[in-house]
Amino acid sequence: MNDSEKQLGEMIKKARKEHQWTANQLAEQLGVSTHYVRNLECGKCSPSLKVFCKAMRLLGLSADDYVYPERAESLTSAEM
């Protein structure tokens, strides 16, 4: 597990919970297994580009927030 996988997993899990979806519901939406979603959320694996893009779209996330986390943090701080 590396930091980027862990960061992505945390983003996905947080957004999933904000949508009030279970891991099983997200898995169905993504066309993957619940086990795979749990592994993503724990940072045990990286998604394919196809799954990454679909997850970002479904969860209303921006790939920029993942690629440039410092920008997302500074925007959040500035909004407060």
PDB file of C-alpha atoms in Angstrom:
ATOM      1  CA  MET A   1       0.000   0.000   0.000  1.00  0.00           C
ATOM      2  CA  ASN A   2       1.365   3.406  -0.900  1.00  0.00           C
ATOM      3  CA  ASP A   3       0.232   6.879   0.119  1.00  0.00           C
ATOM      4  CA  SER A   4      -1.577   7.628  -3.143  1.00  0.00           C
ATOM      5  CA  GLU A   5      -3.613   4.412  -2.947  1.00  0.00           C
ATOM      6  CA  LYS A   6      -4.503   5.180   0.666  1.00  0.00           C
ATOM      7  CA  GLN A   7      -5.459   8.778  -0.209  1.00  0.00           C
ATOM      8  CA  LEU A   8      -7.667   7.663  -3.096  1.00  0.00           C
ATOM      9  CA  GLY A   9      -9.307   5.034  -0.928  1.00  0.00           C
ATOM     10  CA  GLU A  10     -10.102   7.591   1.752  1.00  0.00           C
ATOM     11  CA  MET A  11     -11.591   9.963  -0.858  1.00  0.00           C
ATOM     12  CA  ILE A  12     -13.788   7.220  -2.282  1.00  0.00           C
ATOM     13  CA  LYS A  13     -14.958   6.015   1.120  1.00  0.00           C
ATOM     14  CA  LYS A  14     -15.770   9.531   2.330  1.00  0.00           C
ATOM     15  CA  ALA A  15     -17.727  10.366  -0.828  1.00  0.00           C
ATOM     16  CA  ARG A  16     -19.552   7.027  -0.730  1.00  0.00           C
ATOM     17  CA  LYS A  17     -20.670   7.687   2.834  1.00  0.00           C
ATOM     18  CA  GLU A  18     -21.736  11.246   1.916  1.00  0.00           C
ATOM     19  CA  HIS A  19     -23.956   9.693  -0.759  1.00  0.00           C
ATOM     20  CA  GLN A  20     -25.198   7.282   1.925  1.00  0.00           C
ATOM     21  CA  TRP A  21     -24.291   4.291  -0.225  1.00  0.00           C
ATOM     22  CA  THR A  22     -23.052   0.974   1.054  1.00  0.00           C
ATOM     23  CA  ALA A  23     -19.916  -0.564  -0.411  1.00  0.00           C
ATOM     24  CA  ASN A  24     -22.213  -3.059  -2.129  1.00  0.00           C
ATOM     25  CA  GLN A  25     -24.265  -0.280  -3.753  1.00  0.00           C
ATOM     26  CA  LEU A  26     -21.138   1.447  -5.044  1.00  0.00           C
ATOM     27  CA  ALA A  27     -19.794  -1.855  -6.320  1.00  0.00           C
ATOM     28  CA  GLU A  28     -23.001  -2.433  -8.285  1.00  0.00           C
ATOM     29  CA  GLN A  29     -22.778   1.062  -9.783  1.00  0.00           C
ATOM     30  CA  LEU A  30     -19.141   0.501 -10.766  1.00  0.00           C
ATOM     31  CA  GLY A  31     -19.687  -3.030 -12.061  1.00  0.00           C
ATOM     32  CA  VAL A  32     -17.144  -4.531  -9.657  1.00  0.00           C
ATOM     33  CA  SER A  33     -17.286  -6.713  -6.554  1.00  0.00           C
ATOM     34  CA  THR A  34     -17.894  -5.420  -3.052  1.00  0.00           C
ATOM     35  CA  HIS A  35     -14.563  -6.973  -2.064  1.00  0.00           C
ATOM     36  CA  TYR A  36     -12.835  -4.853  -4.725  1.00  0.00           C
ATOM     37  CA  VAL A  37     -14.476  -1.649  -3.430  1.00  0.00           C
ATOM     38  CA  ARG A  38     -13.405  -2.491   0.118  1.00  0.00           C
ATOM     39  CA  ASN A  39      -9.841  -3.094  -1.077  1.00  0.00           C
ATOM     40  CA  LEU A  40      -9.885   0.262  -2.900  1.00  0.00           C
ATOM     41  CA  GLU A  41     -11.138   2.044   0.195  1.00  0.00           C
ATOM     42  CA  CYS A  42      -8.437   0.443   2.343  1.00  0.00           C
ATOM     43  CA  GLY A  43      -5.735   1.353  -0.162  1.00  0.00           C
ATOM     44  CA  LYS A  44      -4.893  -2.269  -0.885  1.00  0.00           C
ATOM     45  CA  CYS A  45      -5.196  -1.842  -4.647  1.00  0.00           C
ATOM     46  CA  SER A  46      -5.440   0.773  -7.372  1.00  0.00           C
ATOM     47  CA  PRO A  47      -8.382   0.992  -9.742  1.00  0.00           C
ATOM     48  CA  SER A  48      -8.125   0.706 -13.480  1.00  0.00           C
ATOM     49  CA  LEU A  49      -8.458   3.990 -15.339  1.00  0.00           C
ATOM     50  CA  LYS A  50     -11.995   2.986 -16.343  1.00  0.00           C
ATOM     51  CA  VAL A  51     -13.062   2.318 -12.737  1.00  0.00           C
ATOM     52  CA  PHE A  52     -11.261   5.446 -11.509  1.00  0.00           C
ATOM     53  CA  CYS A  53     -13.096   7.690 -13.994  1.00  0.00           C
ATOM     54  CA  LYS A  54     -16.442   6.056 -13.316  1.00  0.00           C
ATOM     55  CA  ALA A  55     -15.998   6.365  -9.535  1.00  0.00           C
ATOM     56  CA  MET A  56     -15.028  10.040  -9.827  1.00  0.00           C
ATOM     57  CA  ARG A  57     -18.116  10.751 -11.923  1.00  0.00           C
ATOM     58  CA  LEU A  58     -20.546   8.731  -9.774  1.00  0.00           C
ATOM     59  CA  LEU A  59     -19.267  10.194  -6.519  1.00  0.00           C
ATOM     60  CA  GLY A  60     -19.023  13.764  -7.779  1.00  0.00           C
ATOM     61  CA  LEU A  61     -15.285  13.890  -7.183  1.00  0.00           C
ATOM     62  CA  SER A  62     -12.698  15.748  -9.197  1.00  0.00           C
ATOM     63  CA  ALA A  63      -9.586  13.959 -10.377  1.00  0.00           C
ATOM     64  CA  ASP A  64      -7.790  17.233  -9.619  1.00  0.00           C
ATOM     65  CA  ASP A  65      -8.576  16.754  -5.921  1.00  0.00           C
ATOM     66  CA  TYR A  66      -6.718  13.449  -6.079  1.00  0.00           C
ATOM     67  CA  VAL A  67      -3.828  14.622  -8.244  1.00  0.00           C
ATOM     68  CA  TYR A  68      -3.392  17.962  -6.438  1.00  0.00           C
ATOM     69  CA  PRO A  69      -4.561  17.351  -2.845  1.00  0.00           C
ATOM     70  CA  GLU A  70      -2.800  20.480  -1.572  1.00  0.00           C
ATOM     71  CA  ARG A  71      -5.015  22.616  -3.845  1.00  0.00           C
ATOM     72  CA  ALA A  72      -8.166  20.942  -2.544  1.00  0.00           C
ATOM     73  CA  GLU A  73      -7.045  21.503   1.058  1.00  0.00           C
ATOM     74  CA  SER A  74      -6.239  25.169   0.468  1.00  0.00           C
ATOM     75  CA  LEU A  75      -9.602  25.734  -1.244  1.00  0.00           C
ATOM     76  CA  THR A  76     -11.403  24.107   1.672  1.00  0.00           C
ATOM     77  CA  SER A  77      -9.481  26.247   4.165  1.00  0.00           C
ATOM     78  CA  ALA A  78     -10.171  29.428   2.204  1.00  0.00           C
ATOM     79  CA  GLU A  79     -13.891  28.659   2.088  1.00  0.00           C
ATOM     80  CA  MET A  80     -14.145  28.436   5.878  1.00  0.00           C
TER      81      MET A  80
END
